[in-house]
């Protein structure tokens, strides 16, 4: 029986990485959301959230970057993000606006509208937490036999002011497990990939990334699966080990599991470590 789901409309904030270096992440994400009944309405004229750089240089600018997006987003539907860095920046700004009258005054002065607290920010994990993705495969387990290392990175870790936010570590294992994939136990799941130090200090990032990938190799994983586009890029571009592992976006493996991978040639040619032999061996492409 085909799973029926009530369509849900969200305001989609893709962020810079998914529109540039991780377009394969963006394309597979859109296909997956459509398949499970989620309608993405991209926020018009959105701007960079400041990522991991702006707030360390100019906190007011970092606040204004996110505040502009919040001001433009329509009321009545959640703002969806998939990038952990974008999520953190949005949720911190939303929390600051909720708690600070001065921040709300600055917001109204800058953008000409009052802050609407009801514009909730939702990470992709929140969207699918509790959803039975296996229902969309008619109970079949298309990922059976695939052994992977789940990689969350560090940006999903909450700062103190967001300590009451739900922790979604374990969600990759839970969802991919229902589809038949087996997660390894390893040491690298929450280690930082170096983020934008990849540009400023590439040699330092290579050392960190090599340790993460080697841990995945040592654990017996066939690939890494990550929920962060920036992490995926760093894990491929900065690793110089002789034995490397394919690094897949969560959205890619989910889309393949649902049998919606018609455009995989366009996705996988963007990967530096070719995942096609592994996926073909498991009948996923």
Tab-separated table of C-alpha atoms in Angstrom:
chain	number	residue	atom	x	y	z
A	1	UNK	CA	0.000	0.000	0.000
A	2	UNK	CA	1.340	3.417	-0.919
A	3	UNK	CA	1.842	5.683	2.067
A	4	UNK	CA	-0.467	8.692	2.043
A	5	UNK	CA	0.724	11.884	3.638
A	6	UNK	CA	-0.826	15.299	4.012
A	7	UNK	CA	1.222	17.823	2.022
A	8	UNK	CA	3.073	20.264	4.237
A	9	UNK	CA	4.257	23.649	2.962
A	10	UNK	CA	7.415	25.174	4.421
A	11	UNK	CA	9.528	28.230	3.721
A	12	UNK	CA	12.792	26.808	2.417
A	13	UNK	CA	16.128	28.436	3.244
A	14	UNK	CA	18.768	26.492	1.269
A	15	UNK	CA	21.807	28.494	2.358
A	16	UNK	CA	24.960	29.145	0.367
A	17	UNK	CA	26.534	25.675	0.297
A	18	UNK	CA	23.486	23.882	-1.066
A	19	UNK	CA	23.226	26.445	-3.855
A	20	UNK	CA	26.898	26.250	-4.861
A	21	UNK	CA	29.389	23.578	-3.787
A	22	UNK	CA	26.697	21.081	-2.744
A	23	UNK	CA	24.139	21.369	-5.523
A	24	UNK	CA	23.796	17.572	-5.526
A	25	UNK	CA	22.649	17.871	-1.905
A	26	UNK	CA	20.072	20.472	-2.893
A	27	UNK	CA	18.715	18.529	-5.864
A	28	UNK	CA	18.374	15.251	-3.976
A	29	UNK	CA	16.854	17.087	-1.009
A	30	UNK	CA	14.132	18.625	-3.176
A	31	UNK	CA	13.315	15.263	-4.771
A	32	UNK	CA	13.114	13.547	-1.396
A	33	UNK	CA	10.868	16.216	0.115
A	34	UNK	CA	8.510	16.041	-2.851
A	35	UNK	CA	8.367	12.249	-2.514
A	36	UNK	CA	7.269	12.439	1.145
A	37	UNK	CA	4.754	15.242	0.617
A	38	UNK	CA	6.743	18.305	1.667
A	39	UNK	CA	6.374	21.383	-0.539
A	40	UNK	CA	9.429	23.634	-0.421
A	41	UNK	CA	8.729	27.310	-1.091
A	42	UNK	CA	12.139	28.927	-1.368
A	43	UNK	CA	12.491	32.229	0.472
A	44	UNK	CA	12.821	34.919	-2.236
A	45	UNK	CA	15.983	37.043	-2.192
A	46	UNK	CA	17.423	35.224	0.821
A	47	UNK	CA	20.940	36.113	1.965
A	48	UNK	CA	23.789	34.249	3.637
A	49	UNK	CA	23.242	33.540	7.323
A	50	UNK	CA	26.837	34.468	8.173
A	51	UNK	CA	27.737	30.821	8.780
A	52	UNK	CA	30.641	30.190	11.158
A	53	UNK	CA	32.493	33.385	10.246
A	54	UNK	CA	30.361	36.526	10.648
A	55	UNK	CA	29.502	36.144	14.329
A	56	UNK	CA	33.186	35.885	15.275
A	57	UNK	CA	33.982	39.153	13.452
A	58	UNK	CA	30.916	41.380	13.889
A	59	UNK	CA	28.076	40.141	16.059
A	60	UNK	CA	25.671	42.928	15.040
A	61	UNK	CA	26.199	42.184	11.366
A	62	UNK	CA	25.729	38.473	12.048
A	63	UNK	CA	22.451	39.257	13.811
A	64	UNK	CA	21.262	41.484	10.962
A	65	UNK	CA	22.077	38.886	8.301
A	66	UNK	CA	19.686	36.375	9.832
A	67	UNK	CA	17.176	38.998	10.959
A	68	UNK	CA	16.677	40.124	7.364
A	69	UNK	CA	15.709	36.599	6.360
A	70	UNK	CA	13.319	36.327	9.312
A	71	UNK	CA	11.739	39.646	8.368
A	72	UNK	CA	11.127	38.516	4.774
A	73	UNK	CA	9.773	35.066	5.629
A	74	UNK	CA	5.965	34.875	5.492
A	75	UNK	CA	3.997	34.087	8.625
A	76	UNK	CA	1.999	30.915	8.940
A	77	UNK	CA	4.556	28.313	7.995
A	78	UNK	CA	7.881	27.138	9.460
A	79	UNK	CA	11.265	28.117	8.060
A	80	UNK	CA	13.085	24.930	7.043
A	81	UNK	CA	16.864	24.594	7.025
A	82	UNK	CA	19.061	21.612	6.249
A	83	UNK	CA	22.498	23.062	7.018
A	84	UNK	CA	23.475	22.711	10.701
A	85	UNK	CA	25.358	26.018	10.594
A	86	UNK	CA	22.371	27.853	9.114
A	87	UNK	CA	20.107	26.229	11.692
A	88	UNK	CA	22.332	27.349	14.552
A	89	UNK	CA	22.537	30.929	13.292
A	90	UNK	CA	18.772	31.136	12.713
A	91	UNK	CA	17.832	29.604	16.062
A	92	UNK	CA	20.276	31.771	17.999
A	93	UNK	CA	18.906	34.912	16.342
A	94	UNK	CA	15.294	33.835	16.884
A	95	UNK	CA	16.055	33.096	20.542
A	96	UNK	CA	17.797	36.457	20.995
A	97	UNK	CA	14.834	38.284	19.486
A	98	UNK	CA	12.436	36.381	21.729
A	99	UNK	CA	14.426	37.224	24.864
A	100	UNK	CA	15.616	40.770	24.173
A	101	UNK	CA	13.440	43.867	23.817
A	102	UNK	CA	16.452	45.814	22.516
A	103	UNK	CA	16.939	43.218	19.774
A	104	UNK	CA	13.283	43.540	18.786
A	105	UNK	CA	13.624	47.328	18.614
A	106	UNK	CA	16.686	46.990	16.376
A	107	UNK	CA	14.825	44.466	14.231
A	108	UNK	CA	11.855	46.800	13.671
A	109	UNK	CA	14.090	49.790	13.021
A	110	UNK	CA	16.160	47.880	10.478
A	111	UNK	CA	13.405	46.073	8.579
A	112	UNK	CA	10.252	48.077	9.180
A	113	UNK	CA	8.206	45.192	10.580
A	114	UNK	CA	7.782	43.790	14.108
A	115	UNK	CA	9.410	40.486	14.982
A	116	UNK	CA	6.967	37.596	14.565
A	117	UNK	CA	7.885	34.969	17.151
A	118	UNK	CA	5.567	32.445	15.481
A	119	UNK	CA	7.985	32.088	12.556
A	120	UNK	CA	9.579	28.943	13.912
A	121	UNK	CA	12.874	27.656	12.542
A	122	UNK	CA	12.934	23.932	11.836
A	123	UNK	CA	15.909	21.774	10.924
A	124	UNK	CA	15.329	18.938	8.468
A	125	UNK	CA	15.795	16.450	11.304
A	126	UNK	CA	12.839	17.976	13.131
A	127	UNK	CA	10.737	17.580	10.012
A	128	UNK	CA	11.330	13.851	9.653
A	129	UNK	CA	11.748	12.889	13.306
A	130	UNK	CA	8.965	10.455	14.087
A	131	UNK	CA	8.107	9.991	10.417
A	132	UNK	CA	8.111	6.390	9.194
A	133	UNK	CA	10.210	6.733	6.050
A	134	UNK	CA	10.022	2.976	5.470
A	135	UNK	CA	6.310	3.431	4.761
A	136	UNK	CA	7.330	5.124	1.519
A	137	UNK	CA	9.175	1.963	0.468
A	138	UNK	CA	6.161	-0.269	1.190
A	139	UNK	CA	8.017	-1.769	4.136
A	140	UNK	CA	10.920	-2.944	2.001
A	141	UNK	CA	14.517	-2.383	3.146
A	142	UNK	CA	16.357	-1.070	0.081
A	143	UNK	CA	19.519	-0.259	2.037
A	144	UNK	CA	20.001	-3.804	3.372
A	145	UNK	CA	23.665	-4.758	3.348
A	146	UNK	CA	24.991	-1.195	3.373
A	147	UNK	CA	27.363	-0.506	6.261
A	148	UNK	CA	28.038	3.163	6.942
A	149	UNK	CA	29.465	5.570	9.499
A	150	UNK	CA	26.967	8.288	10.566
A	151	UNK	CA	28.670	11.680	10.642
A	152	UNK	CA	26.924	14.582	12.410
A	153	UNK	CA	29.825	16.989	12.793
A	154	UNK	CA	29.919	19.561	15.567
A	155	UNK	CA	27.420	22.231	14.515
A	156	UNK	CA	24.382	20.342	15.778
A	157	UNK	CA	25.816	20.656	19.298
A	158	UNK	CA	23.827	23.302	21.095
A	159	UNK	CA	25.270	26.452	22.715
A	160	UNK	CA	24.083	27.051	26.310
A	161	UNK	CA	21.249	29.387	25.326
A	162	UNK	CA	19.716	26.624	23.194
A	163	UNK	CA	20.192	23.824	25.711
A	164	UNK	CA	16.463	23.061	25.726
A	165	UNK	CA	16.431	22.307	21.998
A	166	UNK	CA	15.969	18.641	21.156
A	167	UNK	CA	19.125	16.653	20.457
A	168	UNK	CA	18.833	14.763	17.174
A	169	UNK	CA	21.970	12.659	17.455
A	170	UNK	CA	20.977	9.097	16.618
A	171	UNK	CA	18.386	10.094	14.029
A	172	UNK	CA	20.560	9.009	11.084
A	173	UNK	CA	20.904	5.563	12.605
A	174	UNK	CA	17.212	5.348	13.442
A	175	UNK	CA	15.919	6.288	10.002
A	176	UNK	CA	18.524	4.518	7.907
A	177	UNK	CA	18.141	1.465	10.152
A	178	UNK	CA	14.455	1.207	9.256
A	179	UNK	CA	15.568	1.132	5.613
A	180	UNK	CA	18.017	-1.697	6.245
A	181	UNK	CA	21.380	0.082	6.548
A	182	UNK	CA	23.768	-0.820	9.364
A	183	UNK	CA	25.607	1.900	11.299
A	184	UNK	CA	29.057	1.157	12.676
A	185	UNK	CA	30.241	2.217	16.106
A	186	UNK	CA	33.099	4.654	15.633
A	187	UNK	CA	34.912	7.627	17.155
A	188	UNK	CA	34.375	10.311	14.559
A	189	UNK	CA	30.637	10.975	14.475
A	190	UNK	CA	30.717	14.391	16.196
A	191	UNK	CA	34.279	15.547	15.543
A	192	UNK	CA	34.693	18.907	13.821
A	193	UNK	CA	35.757	18.708	10.162
A	194	UNK	CA	37.498	22.093	10.374
A	195	UNK	CA	34.645	24.041	8.718
A	196	UNK	CA	36.065	27.243	7.174
A	197	UNK	CA	39.580	26.518	8.413
A	198	UNK	CA	39.614	24.450	5.245
A	199	UNK	CA	40.302	27.764	3.471
A	200	UNK	CA	42.485	29.539	6.039
A	201	UNK	CA	44.426	26.523	7.369
A	202	UNK	CA	44.042	23.644	4.884
A	203	UNK	CA	46.968	21.712	6.339
A	204	UNK	CA	45.325	21.708	9.785
A	205	UNK	CA	42.021	20.616	8.281
A	206	UNK	CA	43.683	17.756	6.411
A	207	UNK	CA	45.071	16.370	9.659
A	208	UNK	CA	41.638	16.495	11.296
A	209	UNK	CA	39.794	15.077	8.285
A	210	UNK	CA	42.291	12.248	7.836
A	211	UNK	CA	41.657	11.210	11.423
A	212	UNK	CA	37.893	11.175	10.888
A	213	UNK	CA	38.041	9.195	7.645
A	214	UNK	CA	40.606	6.752	9.031
A	215	UNK	CA	38.329	6.119	11.991
A	216	UNK	CA	35.559	5.268	9.520
A	217	UNK	CA	37.861	2.906	7.631
A	218	UNK	CA	38.962	1.233	10.864
A	219	UNK	CA	35.333	0.738	11.909
A	220	UNK	CA	34.566	-1.266	8.762
A	221	UNK	CA	32.286	1.353	7.194
A	222	UNK	CA	31.813	1.329	3.425
A	223	UNK	CA	30.987	5.035	3.360
A	224	UNK	CA	30.288	8.060	5.515
A	225	UNK	CA	26.817	9.629	5.527
A	226	UNK	CA	26.596	13.223	6.699
A	227	UNK	CA	23.860	15.745	7.332
A	228	UNK	CA	26.077	18.782	6.601
A	229	UNK	CA	27.044	20.000	3.127
A	230	UNK	CA	30.181	21.772	4.374
A	231	UNK	CA	31.304	18.652	6.223
A	232	UNK	CA	30.773	16.537	3.118
A	233	UNK	CA	32.980	18.882	1.095
A	234	UNK	CA	35.771	18.997	3.668
A	235	UNK	CA	35.767	15.238	4.190
A	236	UNK	CA	36.369	14.753	0.473
A	237	UNK	CA	38.474	17.719	-0.552
A	238	UNK	CA	40.919	17.723	2.385
A	239	UNK	CA	41.442	13.982	2.835
A	240	UNK	CA	44.703	12.704	1.344
A	241	UNK	CA	44.680	9.160	2.686
A	242	UNK	CA	45.517	6.351	0.278
A	243	UNK	CA	42.329	4.531	1.287
A	244	UNK	CA	39.386	6.924	1.267
A	245	UNK	CA	35.666	6.417	1.709
A	246	UNK	CA	32.772	7.842	-0.319
A	247	UNK	CA	30.965	10.598	1.588
A	248	UNK	CA	27.236	10.745	0.856
A	249	UNK	CA	24.732	13.422	1.732
A	250	UNK	CA	21.862	12.132	3.872
A	251	UNK	CA	19.449	13.413	1.235
A	252	UNK	CA	21.175	11.392	-1.495
A	253	UNK	CA	20.901	8.054	0.285
A	254	UNK	CA	17.296	8.751	1.319
A	255	UNK	CA	16.332	9.616	-2.251
A	256	UNK	CA	17.997	6.465	-3.567
A	257	UNK	CA	16.200	4.392	-0.932
A	258	UNK	CA	12.875	5.738	-2.192
A	259	UNK	CA	13.801	4.794	-5.765
A	260	UNK	CA	13.939	8.417	-6.904
A	261	UNK	CA	17.536	8.541	-8.091
A	262	UNK	CA	17.005	9.202	-11.792
A	263	UNK	CA	19.496	12.105	-11.808
A	264	UNK	CA	22.347	10.407	-9.985
A	265	UNK	CA	24.827	10.927	-12.830
A	266	UNK	CA	24.500	14.670	-12.241
A	267	UNK	CA	24.910	14.240	-8.483
A	268	UNK	CA	27.761	11.811	-8.317
A	269	UNK	CA	30.022	13.442	-10.887
A	270	UNK	CA	30.360	16.230	-8.314
A	271	UNK	CA	31.793	13.819	-5.725
A	272	UNK	CA	35.578	13.629	-5.472
A	273	UNK	CA	35.415	10.054	-4.162
A	274	UNK	CA	33.210	8.164	-6.614
A	275	UNK	CA	30.344	6.458	-4.728
A	276	UNK	CA	28.906	4.738	-7.818
A	277	UNK	CA	30.780	1.388	-7.480
A	278	UNK	CA	29.564	1.017	-3.881
A	279	UNK	CA	25.991	2.002	-4.691
A	280	UNK	CA	25.876	-0.207	-7.766
A	281	UNK	CA	27.117	-3.153	-5.715
A	282	UNK	CA	24.130	-2.671	-3.414
A	283	UNK	CA	21.669	-2.287	-6.284
A	284	UNK	CA	20.908	1.347	-5.478
A	285	UNK	CA	21.823	2.676	-8.937
